[in-house]
Coordinates of C-alpha atoms in Angstrom, one line a residue:
Chain H
M1 CA 35.0 65.4 116.3
R2 CA 38.7 64.6 115.9
A3 CA 38.6 65.7 112.3
I4 CA 36.8 69.0 113.1
L5 CA 39.3 69.9 115.7
D6 CA 42.3 69.0 113.6
G7 CA 40.9 71.0 110.8
L8 CA 40.4 74.0 113.2
Y9 CA 43.9 73.9 114.3
R10 CA 45.2 73.5 110.8
A11 CA 43.0 76.3 109.5
S12 CA 44.1 78.7 112.2
S13 CA 47.8 78.1 111.6
A14 CA 47.3 78.4 107.8
A15 CA 45.7 81.8 108.5
A16 CA 48.7 82.8 110.6
A17 CA 51.1 81.8 107.8
V18 CA 49.1 83.8 105.3
C19 CA 49.4 86.8 107.8
L20 CA 53.2 86.4 107.7
C21 CA 53.2 86.3 103.8
M22 CA 51.1 89.4 103.7
I23 CA 53.6 91.3 106.0
A24 CA 56.5 90.3 103.8
S25 CA 54.6 91.2 100.6
L26 CA 53.4 94.6 101.9
V27 CA 56.8 95.7 103.2
L28 CA 58.5 94.6 100.0
V29 CA 56.1 96.7 97.9
Q30 CA 56.9 99.6 100.1
V31 CA 60.7 99.0 99.8
F32 CA 60.7 98.4 96.1
G33 CA 58.4 101.5 95.7
R34 CA 61.0 103.6 97.5
I35 CA 63.8 102.2 95.5
L36 CA 61.9 102.8 92.2
D37 CA 61.2 106.4 93.3
G38 CA 64.8 107.0 94.2
T39 CA 66.0 105.7 90.8
L40 CA 63.4 107.8 89.0
R41 CA 64.4 111.0 90.9
A42 CA 68.1 110.2 90.1
L43 CA 67.1 110.1 86.4
D44 CA 65.1 113.2 86.8
M45 CA 61.9 111.6 86.0
P46 CA 58.5 112.0 87.8
I47 CA 58.2 109.6 90.8
A48 CA 55.7 106.7 90.6
G49 CA 54.9 107.2 94.3
I50 CA 54.0 103.5 95.2
T51 CA 53.6 103.3 98.9
V52 CA 51.5 101.3 101.3
P53 CA 49.4 103.6 103.3
S54 CA 49.5 103.0 107.2
L55 CA 52.0 100.1 106.6
N56 CA 53.4 100.3 110.0
E57 CA 50.1 99.8 111.7
I58 CA 48.8 97.1 109.3
A59 CA 52.0 95.2 109.7
G60 CA 51.6 95.3 113.5
F61 CA 48.0 94.0 113.3
L62 CA 49.1 91.3 111.0
F63 CA 51.7 90.3 113.4
V64 CA 49.3 90.1 116.4
A65 CA 47.0 87.9 114.2
A66 CA 49.8 85.7 113.0
T67 CA 51.1 85.2 116.7
F68 CA 47.7 84.3 118.2
L69 CA 46.3 82.3 115.4
A70 CA 49.4 80.0 115.5
L71 CA 49.1 79.4 119.2
A72 CA 47.3 76.0 118.9
A73 CA 49.6 74.6 116.2
T74 CA 52.6 75.7 118.1
L75 CA 51.3 73.8 121.2
R76 CA 50.7 70.6 119.3
Q77 CA 54.1 70.5 117.6
A78 CA 55.7 71.2 121.1
D79 CA 57.2 74.5 119.8
H80 CA 56.2 76.4 123.0
I81 CA 59.1 76.0 125.4
R82 CA 58.9 74.8 128.9
V83 CA 61.2 73.3 131.5
S84 CA 60.5 69.6 131.1
M85 CA 63.3 68.4 133.3
L86 CA 60.9 67.3 136.1
I87 CA 58.2 65.8 133.9
K88 CA 60.7 63.7 132.1
V89 CA 62.3 62.1 135.2
V90 CA 59.2 61.1 137.2
P91 CA 57.6 57.7 136.8
L92 CA 54.9 57.4 134.1
G93 CA 51.9 57.5 136.5
V94 CA 53.3 60.6 138.2
R95 CA 54.1 62.2 134.9
R96 CA 50.4 61.6 133.7
I97 CA 49.1 63.5 136.9
L98 CA 51.6 66.3 136.4
E99 CA 50.8 66.7 132.7
A100 CA 47.1 66.9 133.7
V101 CA 47.8 69.4 136.4
V102 CA 49.7 71.6 134.1
L103 CA 47.1 71.4 131.4
I104 CA 44.4 72.3 133.8
I105 CA 46.2 75.5 134.9
A106 CA 47.1 76.2 131.3
T107 CA 43.5 75.7 130.0
A108 CA 42.2 77.9 132.8
I109 CA 44.6 80.8 131.9
A110 CA 44.0 80.4 128.2
A111 CA 40.2 80.4 128.6
Y112 CA 40.5 83.5 131.0
A113 CA 42.6 85.4 128.5
A114 CA 40.2 84.3 125.7
Y115 CA 37.2 85.5 127.5
H116 CA 38.7 88.9 128.1
A117 CA 40.0 89.1 124.5
V118 CA 36.3 88.7 123.4
L119 CA 35.2 91.4 125.8
Q120 CA 37.9 93.6 124.3
V121 CA 36.4 93.0 120.8
V122 CA 32.9 93.9 122.1
D123 CA 34.2 97.1 123.6
S124 CA 36.0 98.1 120.4
I125 CA 32.8 97.6 118.4
Q126 CA 30.7 99.3 120.9
F127 CA 32.9 102.5 121.1
S128 CA 33.8 102.1 117.4
T129 CA 37.5 102.5 118.1
V130 CA 39.7 102.9 115.0
S131 CA 43.4 103.1 114.4
F132 CA 45.3 106.4 114.3
G133 CA 46.8 106.0 110.8
V134 CA 46.0 107.5 107.3
I135 CA 43.6 104.6 106.9
A136 CA 41.3 104.4 109.9
I137 CA 41.0 100.6 110.5
P138 CA 38.4 99.5 112.9
L139 CA 40.4 98.0 115.9
W140 CA 37.8 95.1 116.3
I141 CA 39.1 93.5 113.1
P142 CA 42.7 92.6 114.2
Q143 CA 41.4 92.2 117.8
T144 CA 39.1 89.5 116.6
A145 CA 42.0 87.5 115.3
L146 CA 43.5 87.8 118.6
A147 CA 40.4 86.5 120.4
I148 CA 39.9 83.7 117.8
G149 CA 43.5 82.6 118.4
L150 CA 43.1 82.5 122.2
V151 CA 39.8 80.6 121.9
V152 CA 41.3 78.0 119.6
F153 CA 44.3 77.8 121.9
A154 CA 42.1 77.2 125.0
I155 CA 40.2 74.5 122.9
A156 CA 43.5 72.8 122.0
L157 CA 44.6 72.9 125.6
A158 CA 41.3 71.3 126.7
D159 CA 41.6 68.8 123.9
E160 CA 45.1 67.8 125.2
L161 CA 43.8 67.5 128.8
I162 CA 41.1 65.2 127.8
T163 CA 43.6 63.2 125.7
V164 CA 45.9 62.8 128.8
I165 CA 43.0 61.8 131.1
T166 CA 41.7 59.2 128.6
S167 CA 44.8 57.8 127.0
G168 CA 47.7 59.1 129.1
T169 CA 49.9 60.7 126.4
P170 CA 49.5 64.3 125.0
T171 CA 49.8 64.9 121.3
Y172 CA 52.8 67.2 121.8
Q173 CA 54.8 64.6 123.7
A174 CA 56.2 62.8 120.6
H175 CA 57.3 66.1 119.2
E176 CA 58.9 67.1 122.5
E177 CA 60.9 63.9 122.7
A178 CA 61.9 64.1 119.1
K179 CA 63.2 67.6 119.7
S180 CA 65.4 66.8 122.6
E181 CA 66.7 63.5 121.4
I182 CA 67.2 63.5 117.7
L183 CA 67.2 66.5 115.6
Q184 CA 68.8 64.6 112.8
K185 CA 70.1 61.0 113.0
P186 CA 73.7 60.8 114.3
V187 CA 76.2 61.9 111.7
I188 CA 79.2 60.6 113.6
T189 CA 79.2 56.8 114.0
P190 CA 81.0 55.3 117.0
E191 CA 83.7 54.0 114.6
D192 CA 84.4 57.6 113.3
A193 CA 84.5 58.8 117.0
E194 CA 87.0 55.9 117.9
R195 CA 89.2 56.8 114.9
G196 CA 89.1 60.4 116.0
M197 CA 89.9 59.6 119.7
S198 CA 92.9 57.4 119.1
Chain S
M1 CA 50.7 91.6 152.5
G2 CA 54.1 93.3 152.7
I3 CA 56.2 93.9 149.8
E4 CA 58.8 91.3 150.8
T5 CA 56.4 88.6 151.4
L6 CA 54.7 89.4 148.1
A7 CA 58.0 89.2 146.3
I8 CA 58.8 85.9 148.0
V9 CA 55.3 84.5 147.2
L10 CA 55.5 85.5 143.5
G11 CA 59.0 84.2 143.1
L12 CA 58.0 80.8 144.6
A13 CA 55.0 80.7 142.4
M14 CA 57.2 81.3 139.3
L15 CA 59.6 78.7 140.4
A16 CA 56.8 76.2 141.0
A17 CA 55.0 76.9 137.7
L18 CA 58.3 76.6 135.7
A19 CA 59.4 73.5 137.5
L20 CA 56.1 71.9 137.0
G21 CA 56.5 72.2 133.3
L22 CA 54.0 74.9 132.7
W23 CA 54.9 76.7 129.3
V24 CA 57.0 79.7 130.0
S25 CA 54.6 82.1 128.4
L26 CA 51.7 80.9 130.5
A27 CA 53.8 80.8 133.7
L28 CA 54.7 84.4 133.2
T29 CA 51.0 85.2 132.6
A30 CA 49.8 83.2 135.6
V31 CA 52.3 84.9 138.0
A32 CA 51.3 88.2 136.7
V33 CA 47.6 87.6 137.3
L34 CA 48.5 86.4 140.9
G35 CA 50.6 89.6 141.4
I36 CA 47.9 91.9 140.3
V37 CA 45.2 90.1 142.4
I38 CA 47.2 90.2 145.5
A39 CA 48.6 93.7 145.3
T40 CA 45.7 95.7 143.7
S41 CA 42.1 95.8 142.9
V42 CA 42.4 96.7 139.2
P43 CA 40.4 94.7 136.7
V44 CA 43.0 92.0 135.8
G45 CA 41.3 90.6 132.7
T46 CA 41.1 94.0 131.0
V47 CA 44.7 94.8 131.8
L48 CA 45.7 91.3 130.4
A49 CA 43.7 91.9 127.1
T50 CA 44.9 95.4 126.5
T51 CA 48.5 94.5 127.3
F52 CA 48.6 91.5 124.9
W53 CA 47.0 93.6 122.2
G54 CA 49.0 96.9 122.9
K55 CA 52.5 95.3 123.3
L56 CA 52.5 93.0 120.4
N57 CA 50.8 95.4 117.9
S58 CA 54.2 96.9 117.0
W59 CA 55.9 97.7 113.7
E60 CA 59.3 97.1 115.4
L61 CA 58.4 93.5 116.4
T62 CA 57.3 92.7 112.9
A63 CA 61.1 92.1 112.2
L64 CA 60.9 89.1 114.4
P65 CA 58.9 86.8 112.2
M66 CA 60.7 88.1 109.1
F67 CA 64.2 87.4 110.3
I68 CA 63.1 83.9 111.7
W69 CA 61.6 83.1 108.3
M70 CA 64.7 84.1 106.4
G71 CA 66.7 81.9 108.7
E72 CA 64.3 79.0 108.1
I73 CA 64.7 79.3 104.3
L74 CA 68.5 79.4 104.4
F75 CA 68.5 76.5 106.9
R76 CA 66.7 74.4 104.3
S77 CA 69.1 75.5 101.4
K78 CA 72.4 74.2 100.3
L79 CA 74.1 76.9 102.5
S80 CA 75.6 74.2 104.8
E81 CA 77.5 72.4 102.0
D82 CA 78.6 75.7 100.4
M83 CA 79.9 77.1 103.7
F84 CA 82.2 74.1 104.2
A85 CA 83.4 73.9 100.7
G86 CA 84.0 77.7 100.4
L87 CA 85.8 78.1 103.8
A88 CA 87.7 74.8 104.2
P89 CA 90.4 75.5 101.4
W90 CA 91.5 78.8 103.1
M91 CA 91.8 77.3 106.6
R92 CA 94.3 74.5 105.8
G93 CA 97.3 76.9 106.5
L94 CA 96.2 78.1 109.9
P95 CA 97.1 76.3 113.1
G96 CA 94.0 74.4 114.0
R97 CA 93.1 74.2 110.3
L98 CA 89.6 73.0 109.5
L99 CA 88.5 73.5 113.0
H100 CA 88.3 77.1 112.1
V101 CA 85.6 76.4 109.6
N102 CA 83.3 75.7 112.6
I103 CA 83.9 79.1 114.0
L104 CA 83.9 81.1 110.8
G105 CA 81.0 79.1 109.4
C106 CA 79.0 79.9 112.5
T107 CA 80.0 83.6 112.4
I108 CA 78.7 83.9 108.8
F109 CA 75.7 82.0 109.4
A110 CA 74.9 84.0 112.5
A111 CA 74.9 87.0 110.3
V112 CA 71.8 85.7 108.4
S113 CA 70.0 83.8 111.2
G114 CA 68.9 85.0 114.6
S115 CA 69.0 81.7 116.3
S116 CA 72.0 79.8 117.8
A117 CA 70.3 76.4 117.6
A118 CA 69.8 76.9 113.8
T119 CA 73.4 78.2 113.5
T120 CA 74.8 75.1 115.3
A121 CA 72.6 72.7 113.3
T122 CA 73.4 74.2 109.9
I123 CA 77.2 74.3 110.3
G124 CA 77.4 71.2 112.3
R125 CA 75.4 69.1 109.8
M126 CA 78.3 69.4 107.3
A127 CA 81.3 70.2 109.3
L128 CA 81.1 67.4 112.0
P129 CA 81.1 64.5 109.7
E130 CA 83.8 66.1 107.5
L131 CA 86.1 66.8 110.6
S132 CA 85.6 63.4 112.0
Q133 CA 86.3 61.6 108.7
R134 CA 89.5 63.5 108.4
G135 CA 90.5 62.4 111.9
Y136 CA 90.1 65.5 114.1
D137 CA 89.7 65.0 117.7
P138 CA 85.9 64.9 118.1
R139 CA 86.3 66.7 121.5
I140 CA 87.6 69.9 120.1
A141 CA 85.5 69.5 116.9
I142 CA 82.4 69.4 119.0
G143 CA 83.6 72.1 121.5
T144 CA 84.3 74.6 118.8
L145 CA 81.0 74.0 117.2
A146 CA 79.1 74.3 120.5
G147 CA 81.0 77.5 121.4
S148 CA 80.8 79.3 118.1
G149 CA 77.1 78.2 117.6
T150 CA 76.3 80.7 120.4
L151 CA 77.3 83.5 118.1
G152 CA 73.9 83.2 116.4
L153 CA 72.4 85.1 119.4
L154 CA 74.8 88.1 119.3
I155 CA 75.7 88.8 115.6
P156 CA 72.8 90.7 114.0
P157 CA 70.1 89.8 113.0
S158 CA 69.5 88.5 116.5
I159 CA 66.2 87.4 117.7
I160 CA 67.1 87.8 121.3
L161 CA 68.1 91.5 120.6
I162 CA 64.7 92.0 119.0
V163 CA 63.0 90.5 122.1
Y164 CA 65.2 92.7 124.4
G165 CA 64.6 95.8 122.3
A166 CA 60.9 95.3 122.2
A167 CA 60.6 94.6 126.0
T168 CA 62.8 97.6 126.9
E169 CA 61.7 100.0 124.2
Q170 CA 65.2 100.4 122.9
S171 CA 66.0 100.9 119.2
I172 CA 66.4 97.5 117.6
A173 CA 68.7 98.9 114.8
R174 CA 71.1 100.3 117.4
L175 CA 71.1 97.0 119.4
F176 CA 71.9 95.2 116.2
I177 CA 74.7 97.4 115.3
A178 CA 76.0 97.3 118.9
G179 CA 76.2 93.5 118.6
V180 CA 78.5 93.5 115.6
L181 CA 82.0 94.2 117.2
P182 CA 81.4 92.0 120.3
G183 CA 80.5 89.3 117.9
F184 CA 83.7 89.6 116.0
M185 CA 85.6 89.9 119.3
L186 CA 84.3 86.5 120.3
A187 CA 85.0 84.9 117.0
V188 CA 88.6 86.1 117.3
L189 CA 88.9 84.8 120.8
F190 CA 87.5 81.4 119.7
M191 CA 89.9 81.2 116.8
G192 CA 92.8 82.3 118.8
F193 CA 92.2 79.7 121.5
T194 CA 91.7 77.0 118.8
A195 CA 95.0 77.9 117.1
I196 CA 96.9 77.8 120.4
W197 CA 95.1 74.5 121.3
A198 CA 96.3 73.1 118.0
L199 CA 99.9 74.3 118.5
T200 CA 100.1 72.8 121.9
N201 CA 98.3 69.6 121.1
K202 CA 100.0 68.5 117.8
D203 CA 99.6 64.9 118.6
K204 CA 95.8 65.2 118.5
M205 CA 95.7 66.9 115.2
P206 CA 95.6 64.8 112.0
A207 CA 98.3 65.0 109.4
A208 CA 98.4 68.2 107.3
E209 CA 96.7 68.1 103.9
P210 CA 98.4 69.6 100.9
P211 CA 97.5 73.2 100.2
I212 CA 95.0 73.9 97.4
P213 CA 96.1 76.2 94.5
L214 CA 94.8 79.8 94.8
R215 CA 92.7 79.5 91.7
E216 CA 90.8 76.4 93.1
R217 CA 90.3 78.2 96.3
M218 CA 88.8 81.2 94.7
A219 CA 86.5 79.0 92.6
A220 CA 85.3 77.2 95.7
T221 CA 84.8 80.5 97.6
R222 CA 82.6 81.9 94.7
R223 CA 79.8 79.8 96.2
L224 CA 79.9 82.0 99.3
I225 CA 79.4 85.3 97.3
P226 CA 75.6 85.4 97.4
I227 CA 75.5 84.9 101.1
I228 CA 78.1 87.6 101.8
L229 CA 76.1 90.0 99.6
L230 CA 73.0 89.1 101.6
I231 CA 74.7 89.9 104.8
V232 CA 76.0 93.1 103.6
A233 CA 72.7 94.1 102.2
V234 CA 70.8 93.4 105.4
I235 CA 73.2 94.7 108.0
G236 CA 74.5 97.4 105.8
S237 CA 71.2 98.9 105.0
I238 CA 70.3 99.0 108.8
Y239 CA 73.6 100.6 109.6
A240 CA 73.3 103.2 106.8
G241 CA 69.8 104.0 108.0
L242 CA 68.4 103.1 104.5
A243 CA 66.0 100.5 106.1
S244 CA 64.4 99.7 109.3
P245 CA 65.1 96.3 110.7
T246 CA 61.6 95.2 109.6
E247 CA 62.2 96.3 106.0
A248 CA 65.7 94.8 105.9
A249 CA 64.3 91.6 107.1
A250 CA 61.6 91.4 104.4
V251 CA 64.1 92.1 101.8
G252 CA 66.3 89.3 103.5
V253 CA 63.3 86.9 103.1
F254 CA 63.0 87.8 99.5
C255 CA 66.7 87.3 98.8
A256 CA 66.8 84.1 100.7
L257 CA 64.0 82.8 98.5
I258 CA 65.9 83.8 95.4
L259 CA 69.1 82.1 96.6
S260 CA 67.3 79.0 97.6
W261 CA 65.5 79.0 94.2
L262 CA 68.8 79.4 92.2
S263 CA 70.4 76.5 94.2
G264 CA 67.4 74.4 93.3
T265 CA 66.3 73.8 96.9
L266 CA 63.1 75.8 96.7
T267 CA 60.3 73.4 96.4
K268 CA 56.6 73.8 97.3
D269 CA 57.4 71.5 100.3
S270 CA 60.4 73.4 101.5
F271 CA 58.6 76.6 101.2
T272 CA 55.7 75.4 103.2
Q273 CA 57.9 73.9 105.8
A274 CA 60.0 77.0 106.2
L275 CA 56.9 79.2 106.4
L276 CA 55.1 77.1 108.9
G277 CA 58.3 76.6 111.0
A278 CA 58.7 80.4 111.1
T279 CA 55.1 80.9 112.0
R280 CA 55.4 78.6 115.0
T281 CA 58.9 79.9 116.3
S282 CA 57.7 83.5 116.0
C283 CA 54.4 82.6 117.8
M284 CA 56.4 81.0 120.6
I285 CA 58.6 83.9 121.1
A286 CA 56.0 86.5 120.6
F287 CA 53.6 84.8 123.2
I288 CA 56.4 84.7 125.7
L289 CA 56.9 88.5 125.0
A290 CA 53.2 89.0 125.5
G291 CA 53.3 87.1 128.9
A292 CA 56.5 89.1 129.7
A293 CA 54.8 92.4 128.9
F294 CA 51.9 91.5 131.1
L295 CA 54.3 90.5 134.0
T296 CA 56.1 93.8 133.6
V297 CA 52.8 95.7 134.1
A298 CA 51.9 93.6 137.0
M299 CA 55.4 94.2 138.6
G300 CA 54.6 97.9 138.2
Y301 CA 51.6 97.5 140.3
T302 CA 53.4 95.5 142.9
R303 CA 56.3 98.1 143.1
I304 CA 58.8 95.3 143.5
P305 CA 61.3 96.3 140.8
R306 CA 61.3 99.9 142.2
E307 CA 61.9 98.7 145.7
L308 CA 64.6 96.4 144.5
A309 CA 66.2 99.3 142.6
S310 CA 66.2 101.6 145.7
W311 CA 67.5 98.7 147.7
I312 CA 70.5 98.3 145.4
G313 CA 70.9 102.1 145.5
V314 CA 71.0 102.1 149.3
M315 CA 73.6 99.3 149.2
E316 CA 75.7 101.7 147.0
L317 CA 77.1 98.7 145.1
S318 CA 79.6 99.7 142.4
P319 CA 78.4 98.8 138.8
Y320 CA 81.2 96.3 138.7
A321 CA 80.0 94.5 141.7
L322 CA 76.4 94.6 140.5
L323 CA 77.4 93.2 137.1
A324 CA 79.5 90.5 138.7
A325 CA 76.6 89.6 140.9
L326 CA 74.1 89.6 137.9
T327 CA 76.5 87.5 135.7
L328 CA 76.7 84.8 138.4
F329 CA 73.0 84.9 138.8
F330 CA 72.3 84.6 135.1
I331 CA 74.9 81.7 134.8
I332 CA 72.9 79.7 137.5
L333 CA 69.5 80.7 135.9
G334 CA 70.9 79.8 132.5
C335 CA 71.5 76.2 133.6
F336 CA 67.8 75.7 133.9
L337 CA 66.2 78.3 131.6
D338 CA 66.6 79.2 127.9
G339 CA 67.8 82.6 126.7
I340 CA 64.6 84.3 125.9
S341 CA 63.0 83.5 129.2
I342 CA 66.0 84.9 131.0
V343 CA 65.9 88.1 129.0
V344 CA 62.1 88.6 129.6
L345 CA 62.3 87.9 133.3
T346 CA 65.3 90.3 133.5
T347 CA 63.5 93.1 131.8
S348 CA 60.4 92.7 133.9
I349 CA 62.2 92.8 137.2
I350 CA 65.8 93.9 137.0
L351 CA 66.1 96.6 134.4
P352 CA 64.9 99.5 136.7
M353 CA 67.7 98.4 139.1
V354 CA 70.3 98.3 136.3
Q355 CA 69.3 101.7 135.1
A356 CA 69.2 103.2 138.6
A357 CA 73.0 102.0 138.7
G358 CA 73.6 104.2 135.6
I359 CA 74.2 101.4 133.1
D360 CA 73.5 102.1 129.5
P361 CA 70.5 100.0 128.4
I362 CA 71.9 99.4 124.9
W363 CA 75.2 98.2 126.5
F364 CA 73.4 96.1 129.0
G365 CA 71.3 94.3 126.2
I366 CA 74.7 93.2 124.7
F367 CA 76.0 92.2 128.1
L368 CA 72.9 90.2 128.7
V369 CA 73.1 88.4 125.3
L370 CA 76.7 87.4 126.1
V371 CA 75.6 85.9 129.4
V372 CA 72.7 84.3 127.8
E373 CA 75.1 82.7 125.3
M374 CA 76.8 80.9 128.1
S375 CA 73.3 79.4 129.1
Q376 CA 73.3 77.8 125.6
I377 CA 76.1 75.4 126.6
T378 CA 75.4 74.9 130.2
P379 CA 73.7 71.7 131.1
P380 CA 71.0 70.4 131.9
V381 CA 69.2 72.9 129.8
G382 CA 71.2 74.3 126.9
F383 CA 69.8 74.4 123.4
N384 CA 73.2 74.0 121.6
L385 CA 73.9 70.9 123.7
F386 CA 70.6 69.5 122.7
V387 CA 71.3 70.1 119.1
I388 CA 74.7 68.5 119.2
Q389 CA 73.5 65.7 121.3
G390 CA 71.0 65.1 118.4
M391 CA 73.7 65.1 115.8
T392 CA 76.5 63.1 117.6
G393 CA 74.6 60.9 120.0
R394 CA 76.8 62.1 122.8
N395 CA 75.0 63.1 125.8
I396 CA 74.8 66.8 126.8
F397 CA 77.0 66.5 129.8
Q398 CA 79.8 65.2 127.7
V399 CA 79.2 67.9 125.0
A400 CA 79.1 70.5 127.8
L401 CA 82.5 69.4 129.0
Y402 CA 84.0 69.6 125.4
A403 CA 82.5 73.2 125.3
L404 CA 83.8 74.2 128.7
P405 CA 86.8 76.1 127.3
F406 CA 84.4 78.1 125.2
F407 CA 82.3 78.9 128.2
G408 CA 85.5 80.3 129.7
L409 CA 86.1 82.4 126.6
L410 CA 82.6 83.8 126.9
V411 CA 83.3 84.8 130.4
L412 CA 86.5 86.4 129.3
G413 CA 84.6 88.1 126.6
T414 CA 82.1 89.5 129.1
V415 CA 84.8 90.8 131.3
L416 CA 86.5 92.6 128.3
L417 CA 82.9 94.1 127.5
V418 CA 82.7 95.4 131.1
I419 CA 86.2 96.9 131.1
F420 CA 85.8 98.4 127.5
P421 CA 82.1 99.2 127.0
E422 CA 83.1 101.0 123.7
I423 CA 83.3 97.5 122.2
A424 CA 79.6 97.6 122.0
L425 CA 78.8 101.4 122.2
W426 CA 81.3 102.8 119.6
L427 CA 79.7 101.6 116.3
P428 CA 76.2 102.7 117.2
E429 CA 77.5 106.0 117.8
T430 CA 78.8 106.2 114.1
M431 CA 75.6 105.2 112.7
L432 CA 74.4 107.4 109.9
S433 CA 70.9 107.9 111.2
N434 CA 70.4 108.0 114.8
R435 CA 67.0 106.5 115.0

């Protein structure tokens, strides 16, 4: 079970990373196509006309997919920001309860959002909605990425909740602490500091 | 429920959710759900799904992950060393000497990175040990770094200006260009202060080092040429209207990869790390934006921002008084919240009020970023403080104390921006294409 879940989060974040690579590649093709045409025109030669049709829309879709598919991995690496002042100062037992309460609320919101994201996909399929651009892309395709991302996010939150209840420490805690305490190891030793102060 | 009661209930709910430790993006979403459920009978879930989809599905926002990625690649390159080696020889003659490397290094790195934490970490990684080895007072060394690290937010490409532009539907290109001069102004203020400090605290400065011959200086500075070219290409093409911010960012990613390949730091490992890091940071910010967009819609239903705007209108507050009150409010907020959360909360609730007072939204974006920069160095929550604590082992309150003069300079910069709004607005007006 653990391996399946970890695989799910990894696959989802890998798909998000691929979306970013695709955005960069498509935009670069468009830019270099334009530069090439400009050069050819300056040389009085026929233009090559390399463009990416509907790039603006496709890039937007890929961005949505990248965002939502990365949600779970971002949670586990403690990259979603929150105010952890209170949670850090309370005693361990209270902290565990707080963490559980937060995760219950979070799971509920994520599950609610995921459910409605799935309904949105169903709607788009039913009404065969497509994008406005040169290439009419069925909207359910990018919307499915949004829905999958939220579903995986809800699963990851529920997973953390179970972890907190059974073992007390969420996965993201280690990353969270590492982030606020040491980004790198101290580069100024106390001796250096003394020397500087005197 | 009356609108005042509703506003208080939602405000308290937001405070409770944030203080409890709920993730900011989810806290925004939760309060929005609450607001819609109490104020109206519209189908909440449908509004949520269509807002998440509709607001994030945007070409302009695509610049966000690209600029973050570019910064991540450069963060993992040799840029940090190059910056110190290239800048240090020139600074020896100025009062304050190598302390200026902190400020100029941050200014230059800010022009390729949109994050202040990354700026602080990149420059500090090299400069802090060097400065401390040469016997510079760590208090001023740390202070200059913490202060000038905040420039990452203002000097384009700026992640926070993309967030503001997306949330308020302002042109990101114009916001970027508007941030250039205020960024320079702050760098000059910081350098001026450091020079004066050095002249009045000669006993705290280490002995002067012999100047380096011009030829050697030129040789050392050659290492900075690629990065300068990258800056000129990215910002120049936006200013000249040759490229949209997204296009400039994608080209920036490409150039950053080439730079990192040329310097031998591009490995399969560093590529994956940079890409995954960018994926997660962009996800975090975009999800907050999604939550904020939903909150904005919810606020529209509750009519709270409109009431607030007309209430301010009735009070006939002068824009100066309004801005002074807002600055104070943001500074307090900034002690507990990070910059992006402040910006999205502001745009959901306060923007109608600001526009009702006749304040230019582009100018207000720059003003907001300046105030948010202060929040980076105010304890107990300040991202630059966390980074420097990590690097030096000094606790954040100590670091904040060292950075206090620079907090003052940021306040001074904000006052100057209010008195002379042209500092932000002149350059965008001269842009070649008015997109």
